[in-house]
Amino acid sequence: MKTPLILFIALMLATQLHAQDSDREFTLSAFADVYYAYDFNNPLNNSRQYVTQAARHNEFNLNWGYLLAEYSAKRVRSSFGLQTGTYVQYNYAAEPNELTKMIYQANAGIKIKEGIWVDAGIITPHTGYEGVASIDNEIYTRALGTEYTPYYLTGVKLSAALNDKLDVTAVVVNGWQIIAETNNAKSVGVNLQYRPTEELTLSYGNLIGNEQPGFVGSRKVRNYHNAWIKYTFNPKFHAVGSFDYGVQELLGSAESGHFVMAMLIAEYKVSEKLAIGGRVENMRDDDEILVNTSGGGFNLSTYSMTGTLNVADNAKLRVEAKYGSDANAIFLSQDATTHDDFFLLVGSLAMRFTK
């Protein structure tokens, strides 16, 4: 447990020695997102099912906290971050090494030419609209399309800003949100982000690879695609639409199954301090490729409303009400009863500090 802290301190001290050089920059940042969530289903063991964000019921807790050191120079850059919180507890549960669960980012990059970088290590994903940090999103909780697609990847990423309107990214990674390799295959993906006007952003990304664990045996290729569009109508109002589609060969079958996720987000800024956001979404995974409900299939729709108070430039106070319903009774309560819907109230204070 001491090793990541030692590495973090070493990086901080080493890069600080060069902080005065005009071509070199060292940044230290910290983030904390504390929350209280109440799920009216009173979930079993106070653990909310099918989510990694705000995952604990009736409990004050840290959703996500990190310390991140970043170094950049004319031709190289690197970052190393440590993390903790209930998000880490739930999202990294499949990682076999307790040490790696603590690592938020660990990568190094080289600039090939102006606007073109190659980074390797534990990296941020190239697909999806929402990010892992709640402070950067319109809605406090994450969409299902975010929860069930990668929050992190491990491998090599090529990113190129071709001009002021078009960015291209390509990755070769170990697999679908994993640090430790689980088979002999690698996954590949690309992302294109196009900004034809200041108001409009279009994005398309994919990730294709064998997601069958084991170094011997059959391959089960997952072919995943994501597209989103954001339009800013005026300085106070914008909307985002996102669509995810994936196909994967099924276990014990020559056939393939698929999953579909769609969402719509809108945010209105009432004032400089106050904003109101809403999100509707649906995720359907009848073949349980991404979601395990013990055989009933997954067909969940949710409806969220978030109020955001910008208490400072680097801090947000959020309150969210969220309702969800599924075609099956997949939510388990403390008294062993099951429900086909849920209602959640959650409050959060998130703050980011950068030096």
Coordinates of C-alpha atoms in Angstrom, one line a residue:
M1 CA 0.0 0.0 0.0
K2 CA 3.0 2.3 0.6
T3 CA 4.5 1.9 -2.9
P4 CA 2.0 4.1 -4.9
L5 CA 2.5 6.9 -2.3
I6 CA 6.3 6.6 -2.6
L7 CA 6.1 6.8 -6.4
F8 CA 3.7 9.8 -6.2
I9 CA 6.0 11.7 -3.9
A10 CA 9.1 10.8 -6.0
L11 CA 7.4 12.1 -9.2
M12 CA 6.3 15.3 -7.4
L13 CA 9.8 16.0 -6.1
A14 CA 11.5 15.2 -9.4
T15 CA 9.3 17.4 -11.5
Q16 CA 9.3 20.2 -9.0
L17 CA 13.0 20.6 -9.6
H18 CA 12.2 21.7 -13.1
A19 CA 9.2 23.9 -12.3
Q20 CA 11.0 27.1 -12.9
D21 CA 12.0 26.2 -16.5
S22 CA 9.8 28.0 -19.0
D23 CA 9.5 24.9 -21.2
R24 CA 8.5 22.6 -18.3
E25 CA 5.4 22.7 -16.1
F26 CA 4.5 20.7 -13.1
T27 CA 0.9 20.6 -11.9
L28 CA -0.5 19.0 -8.7
S29 CA -4.2 18.6 -8.4
A30 CA -6.6 17.0 -5.9
F31 CA -10.3 16.2 -6.2
A32 CA -12.9 15.1 -3.7
D33 CA -16.6 14.2 -4.3
V34 CA -18.5 13.5 -1.0
Y35 CA -22.1 12.4 -1.1
Y36 CA -25.1 11.1 0.7
A37 CA -27.6 8.9 -1.2
Y38 CA -30.9 7.5 -0.2
D39 CA -32.5 4.7 -2.2
F40 CA -36.1 4.1 -1.2
N41 CA -35.8 0.4 -2.1
N42 CA -33.5 0.1 1.0
P43 CA -31.1 -2.1 -1.0
L44 CA -29.4 -5.2 0.4
N45 CA -26.3 -4.5 2.4
N46 CA -26.8 -0.8 1.6
S47 CA -25.2 -1.5 -1.7
R48 CA -27.0 -0.1 -4.8
Q49 CA -27.1 -2.5 -7.6
Y50 CA -25.8 -2.0 -11.2
V51 CA -23.9 1.3 -10.5
T52 CA -20.5 2.4 -9.4
Q53 CA -21.3 6.0 -8.7
A54 CA -23.1 7.0 -5.5
A55 CA -23.2 3.3 -4.8
R56 CA -23.8 3.3 -1.0
H57 CA -27.3 3.8 0.4
N58 CA -28.1 5.9 3.5
E59 CA -24.5 6.6 4.1
F60 CA -22.2 9.6 4.0
N61 CA -19.2 8.6 2.0
L62 CA -16.5 9.6 -0.5
N63 CA -17.5 8.8 -4.0
W64 CA -14.2 9.6 -5.6
G65 CA -11.0 11.3 -4.4
Y66 CA -7.7 11.6 -6.2
L67 CA -4.2 13.2 -6.1
L68 CA -2.8 13.7 -9.5
A69 CA 0.7 14.9 -10.5
E70 CA 1.2 16.0 -14.1
Y71 CA 4.4 17.0 -15.9
S72 CA 4.8 18.5 -19.3
A73 CA 7.7 19.8 -21.3
K74 CA 8.3 20.6 -25.0
R75 CA 8.5 17.0 -26.2
V76 CA 7.4 14.8 -23.3
R77 CA 4.6 14.6 -20.7
S78 CA 3.6 12.3 -17.9
S79 CA 1.0 11.9 -15.2
F80 CA 0.6 9.7 -12.1
G81 CA -2.5 9.7 -9.8
L82 CA -3.7 7.8 -6.8
Q83 CA -7.4 7.4 -6.0
T84 CA -9.9 6.1 -3.4
G85 CA -13.6 6.1 -2.7
T86 CA -16.7 3.9 -3.2
Y87 CA -16.4 4.4 -7.0
V88 CA -13.0 2.8 -6.9
Q89 CA -14.3 0.0 -4.6
Y90 CA -17.0 -1.0 -7.1
N91 CA -15.6 -0.1 -10.5
Y92 CA -12.2 -1.8 -9.9
A93 CA -13.6 -4.9 -8.1
A94 CA -12.5 -7.2 -11.0
E95 CA -8.9 -6.1 -10.9
P96 CA -6.9 -8.9 -9.2
N97 CA -4.1 -6.7 -7.8
E98 CA -5.0 -4.4 -4.8
L99 CA -2.1 -2.1 -5.7
T100 CA -3.4 -1.3 -9.2
K101 CA -6.9 -0.4 -7.9
M102 CA -5.3 2.6 -6.3
I103 CA -3.9 4.0 -9.5
Y104 CA -6.1 6.6 -11.3
Q105 CA -3.6 7.4 -14.1
A106 CA 0.0 6.3 -14.8
N107 CA 1.2 7.2 -18.2
A108 CA 4.0 8.9 -20.2
G109 CA 3.8 10.6 -23.6
I110 CA 6.1 11.8 -26.4
K111 CA 5.2 14.5 -28.9
I112 CA 5.8 13.3 -32.5
K113 CA 5.2 16.7 -34.0
E114 CA 3.1 19.7 -33.2
G115 CA -0.4 18.5 -32.2
I116 CA 0.4 14.8 -32.3
W117 CA 1.2 12.8 -29.1
V118 CA 1.7 9.2 -28.2
D119 CA 0.9 8.2 -24.6
A120 CA 1.3 4.8 -23.0
G121 CA 0.1 3.4 -19.7
I122 CA -3.2 3.7 -17.8
I123 CA -5.1 6.3 -19.8
T124 CA -8.5 7.9 -20.0
P125 CA -10.9 6.4 -22.5
H126 CA -11.5 7.8 -26.0
T127 CA -15.2 7.2 -26.2
G128 CA -18.3 8.6 -24.5
Y129 CA -19.6 12.0 -23.5
E130 CA -19.6 11.9 -19.7
G131 CA -16.4 11.7 -17.6
V132 CA -15.7 10.0 -14.3
A133 CA -15.5 13.3 -12.4
S134 CA -18.9 14.5 -11.4
I135 CA -17.9 18.2 -11.3
D136 CA -17.4 18.1 -15.1
N137 CA -20.9 16.6 -15.9
E138 CA -24.4 18.2 -16.1
I139 CA -25.9 15.4 -14.0
Y140 CA -24.4 14.2 -10.7
T141 CA -24.9 10.4 -11.3
R142 CA -23.5 8.8 -14.5
A143 CA -25.6 7.5 -17.3
L144 CA -25.9 3.8 -17.9
G145 CA -24.0 4.2 -21.1
T146 CA -21.2 5.7 -19.1
E147 CA -21.3 3.1 -16.2
Y148 CA -21.1 0.2 -18.6
T149 CA -18.4 1.4 -20.9
P150 CA -14.8 2.0 -20.0
Y151 CA -13.8 4.6 -17.4
Y152 CA -10.1 3.7 -18.0
L153 CA -8.0 1.8 -20.4
T154 CA -4.4 0.4 -20.4
G155 CA -2.3 0.6 -23.5
V156 CA -1.1 3.1 -26.1
K157 CA -3.0 6.1 -27.4
L158 CA -2.2 8.3 -30.4
S159 CA -3.9 11.7 -30.4
A160 CA -3.8 14.2 -33.2
A161 CA -5.3 17.7 -33.4
L162 CA -5.4 17.9 -37.2
N163 CA -6.8 21.4 -37.1
D164 CA -8.9 23.6 -34.9
K165 CA -12.1 21.6 -35.8
L166 CA -11.0 18.0 -36.0
D167 CA -9.3 15.7 -33.4
V168 CA -8.4 12.1 -34.1
T169 CA -7.5 9.4 -31.5
A170 CA -6.4 5.8 -32.0
V171 CA -5.8 3.2 -29.2
V172 CA -4.3 -0.3 -28.8
V173 CA -5.2 -1.5 -25.3
N174 CA -5.3 -4.7 -23.2
G175 CA -9.1 -4.8 -23.3
W176 CA -12.4 -3.4 -22.0
Q177 CA -11.6 -1.5 -18.9
I178 CA -8.8 -3.7 -17.5
I179 CA -5.3 -3.1 -16.2
A180 CA -4.2 -6.7 -15.9
E181 CA -4.4 -8.6 -19.1
T182 CA -7.0 -11.5 -19.2
N183 CA -6.2 -13.1 -22.6
N184 CA -3.7 -13.0 -25.5
A185 CA -5.6 -10.5 -27.6
K186 CA -5.5 -6.7 -27.7
S187 CA -8.3 -4.3 -28.5
V188 CA -8.2 -1.4 -30.9
G189 CA -10.3 1.7 -31.3
V190 CA -10.6 5.1 -32.8
N191 CA -12.3 8.4 -32.1
L192 CA -13.2 11.3 -34.3
Q193 CA -14.3 14.6 -32.8
Y194 CA -15.5 17.3 -35.2
R195 CA -16.5 20.9 -34.3
P196 CA -17.9 22.5 -37.5
T197 CA -19.1 25.5 -35.5
E198 CA -18.6 26.9 -32.0
E199 CA -22.0 25.7 -31.1
L200 CA -21.9 22.1 -32.4
T201 CA -19.7 19.1 -31.5
L202 CA -19.9 15.7 -33.1
S203 CA -18.1 12.6 -31.9
Y204 CA -17.8 9.0 -33.0
G205 CA -15.7 6.3 -31.3
N206 CA -15.3 2.5 -31.2
L207 CA -13.5 -0.3 -29.4
I208 CA -13.2 -3.8 -30.9
G209 CA -11.5 -6.8 -29.3
N210 CA -11.7 -10.2 -27.7
E211 CA -13.4 -10.0 -24.3
Q212 CA -13.4 -13.7 -23.5
P213 CA -11.1 -14.2 -20.4
G214 CA -8.5 -17.0 -20.6
F215 CA -5.4 -17.5 -22.5
V216 CA -6.6 -20.7 -24.2
G217 CA -10.0 -21.2 -25.8
S218 CA -12.5 -19.5 -28.0
R219 CA -12.5 -15.8 -28.9
K220 CA -15.5 -13.7 -28.2
V221 CA -15.1 -10.5 -30.0
R222 CA -17.0 -7.3 -28.8
N223 CA -17.6 -4.7 -31.5
Y224 CA -18.6 -1.5 -29.7
H225 CA -19.6 1.9 -31.2
N226 CA -20.5 5.3 -29.6
A227 CA -21.7 8.5 -31.1
W228 CA -22.7 11.8 -29.4
I229 CA -23.7 15.3 -30.5
K230 CA -23.7 18.5 -28.4
Y231 CA -25.4 21.7 -29.4
T232 CA -25.2 25.0 -27.5
F233 CA -28.3 27.0 -28.3
N234 CA -27.1 30.0 -26.4
P235 CA -24.8 30.7 -23.4
K236 CA -27.5 29.5 -21.0
F237 CA -28.8 26.3 -22.7
H238 CA -27.2 23.3 -24.3
A239 CA -28.3 19.7 -25.1
V240 CA -26.5 16.4 -25.7
G241 CA -27.6 13.2 -27.4
S242 CA -25.7 10.0 -27.1
F243 CA -26.1 6.5 -28.6
D244 CA -24.1 3.3 -27.9
Y245 CA -24.4 0.0 -29.7
G246 CA -22.4 -3.2 -29.3
V247 CA -22.4 -6.7 -30.7
Q248 CA -20.6 -9.7 -29.1
E249 CA -20.4 -13.4 -29.8
L250 CA -22.3 -15.3 -27.1
L251 CA -20.8 -17.9 -24.8
G252 CA -21.6 -21.5 -25.8
S253 CA -23.2 -20.3 -29.0
A254 CA -22.3 -19.4 -32.6
E255 CA -24.8 -16.6 -32.5
S256 CA -24.2 -13.0 -31.4
G257 CA -26.0 -10.8 -28.9
H258 CA -26.2 -7.0 -28.7
F259 CA -26.7 -4.1 -26.3
V260 CA -28.1 -0.7 -27.0
M261 CA -27.9 2.5 -24.9
A262 CA -29.3 5.9 -25.6
M263 CA -29.5 9.1 -23.6
L264 CA -30.5 12.8 -23.9
I265 CA -29.1 15.5 -21.5
A266 CA -30.1 19.1 -21.3
E267 CA -28.8 21.9 -19.0
Y268 CA -30.1 25.4 -18.4
K269 CA -28.1 28.0 -16.5
V270 CA -30.5 30.0 -14.4
S271 CA -27.7 32.3 -13.4
E272 CA -23.9 32.3 -13.0
K273 CA -24.3 30.3 -9.8
L274 CA -27.3 28.1 -10.5
A275 CA -28.0 25.5 -13.2
I276 CA -30.7 22.8 -13.7
G277 CA -30.0 19.7 -15.7
G278 CA -32.1 16.7 -16.8
R279 CA -31.4 13.3 -18.4
V280 CA -33.5 10.5 -19.8
E281 CA -31.9 7.3 -20.9
N282 CA -32.5 3.6 -21.7
M283 CA -30.2 0.6 -21.7
R284 CA -31.2 -2.7 -23.2
D285 CA -29.0 -5.8 -22.7
D286 CA -31.3 -8.8 -23.2
D287 CA -28.3 -11.1 -23.7
E288 CA -26.6 -9.8 -20.5
I289 CA -23.3 -9.1 -22.3
L290 CA -22.5 -6.2 -19.9
V291 CA -25.0 -6.6 -17.1
N292 CA -25.6 -9.7 -15.1
T293 CA -29.1 -10.0 -13.7
S294 CA -29.0 -13.8 -13.3
G295 CA -30.9 -14.5 -16.5
G296 CA -33.8 -12.1 -16.7
G297 CA -32.2 -9.6 -19.1
F298 CA -31.7 -5.9 -18.6
N299 CA -34.0 -3.2 -19.9
L300 CA -33.7 -0.2 -17.7
S301 CA -34.9 3.4 -18.2
T302 CA -34.0 6.2 -15.9
Y303 CA -35.1 9.9 -15.5
S304 CA -32.9 12.3 -13.6
M305 CA -33.1 16.0 -12.5
T306 CA -30.1 17.7 -11.0
G307 CA -29.8 21.2 -9.4
T308 CA -26.3 22.6 -9.4
L309 CA -25.0 25.4 -7.2
N310 CA -21.5 26.7 -8.2
V311 CA -20.3 27.7 -4.7
A312 CA -16.9 28.6 -6.2
D313 CA -15.1 28.3 -9.5
N314 CA -13.8 24.9 -8.4
A315 CA -16.6 23.6 -6.3
K316 CA -20.2 22.4 -7.0
L317 CA -23.0 21.5 -4.6
R318 CA -25.5 19.1 -6.3
V319 CA -28.9 17.6 -5.5
E320 CA -30.4 15.0 -7.8
A321 CA -33.6 13.1 -7.9
K322 CA -33.6 9.9 -10.0
Y323 CA -36.2 7.3 -10.9
G324 CA -35.6 4.1 -12.8
S325 CA -37.7 1.2 -14.0
D326 CA -36.9 -2.1 -15.6
A327 CA -39.0 -4.7 -17.4
N328 CA -38.1 -7.2 -14.7
A329 CA -37.9 -7.1 -10.9
I330 CA -34.1 -6.9 -10.6
F331 CA -33.6 -4.7 -7.5
L332 CA -33.2 -6.5 -4.2
S333 CA -34.1 -5.0 -0.9
Q334 CA -32.9 -5.7 2.7
D335 CA -36.1 -7.8 3.3
A336 CA -35.3 -10.0 0.3
T337 CA -38.2 -8.5 -1.8
T338 CA -37.5 -7.5 -5.3
H339 CA -38.7 -4.4 -7.2
D340 CA -38.8 -3.4 -10.9
D341 CA -38.1 0.3 -10.1
F342 CA -36.2 2.6 -7.8
F343 CA -36.3 6.1 -6.6
L344 CA -33.0 7.8 -5.5
L345 CA -32.2 11.1 -3.8
V346 CA -28.6 12.1 -3.6
G347 CA -26.6 15.2 -2.5
S348 CA -23.0 15.9 -3.3
L349 CA -20.3 18.4 -2.7
A350 CA -17.4 18.1 -5.2
M351 CA -14.2 20.3 -5.3
R352 CA -11.1 20.3 -7.4
F353 CA -7.9 22.0 -6.4
T354 CA -5.0 22.6 -8.8
K355 CA -1.6 24.1 -8.1

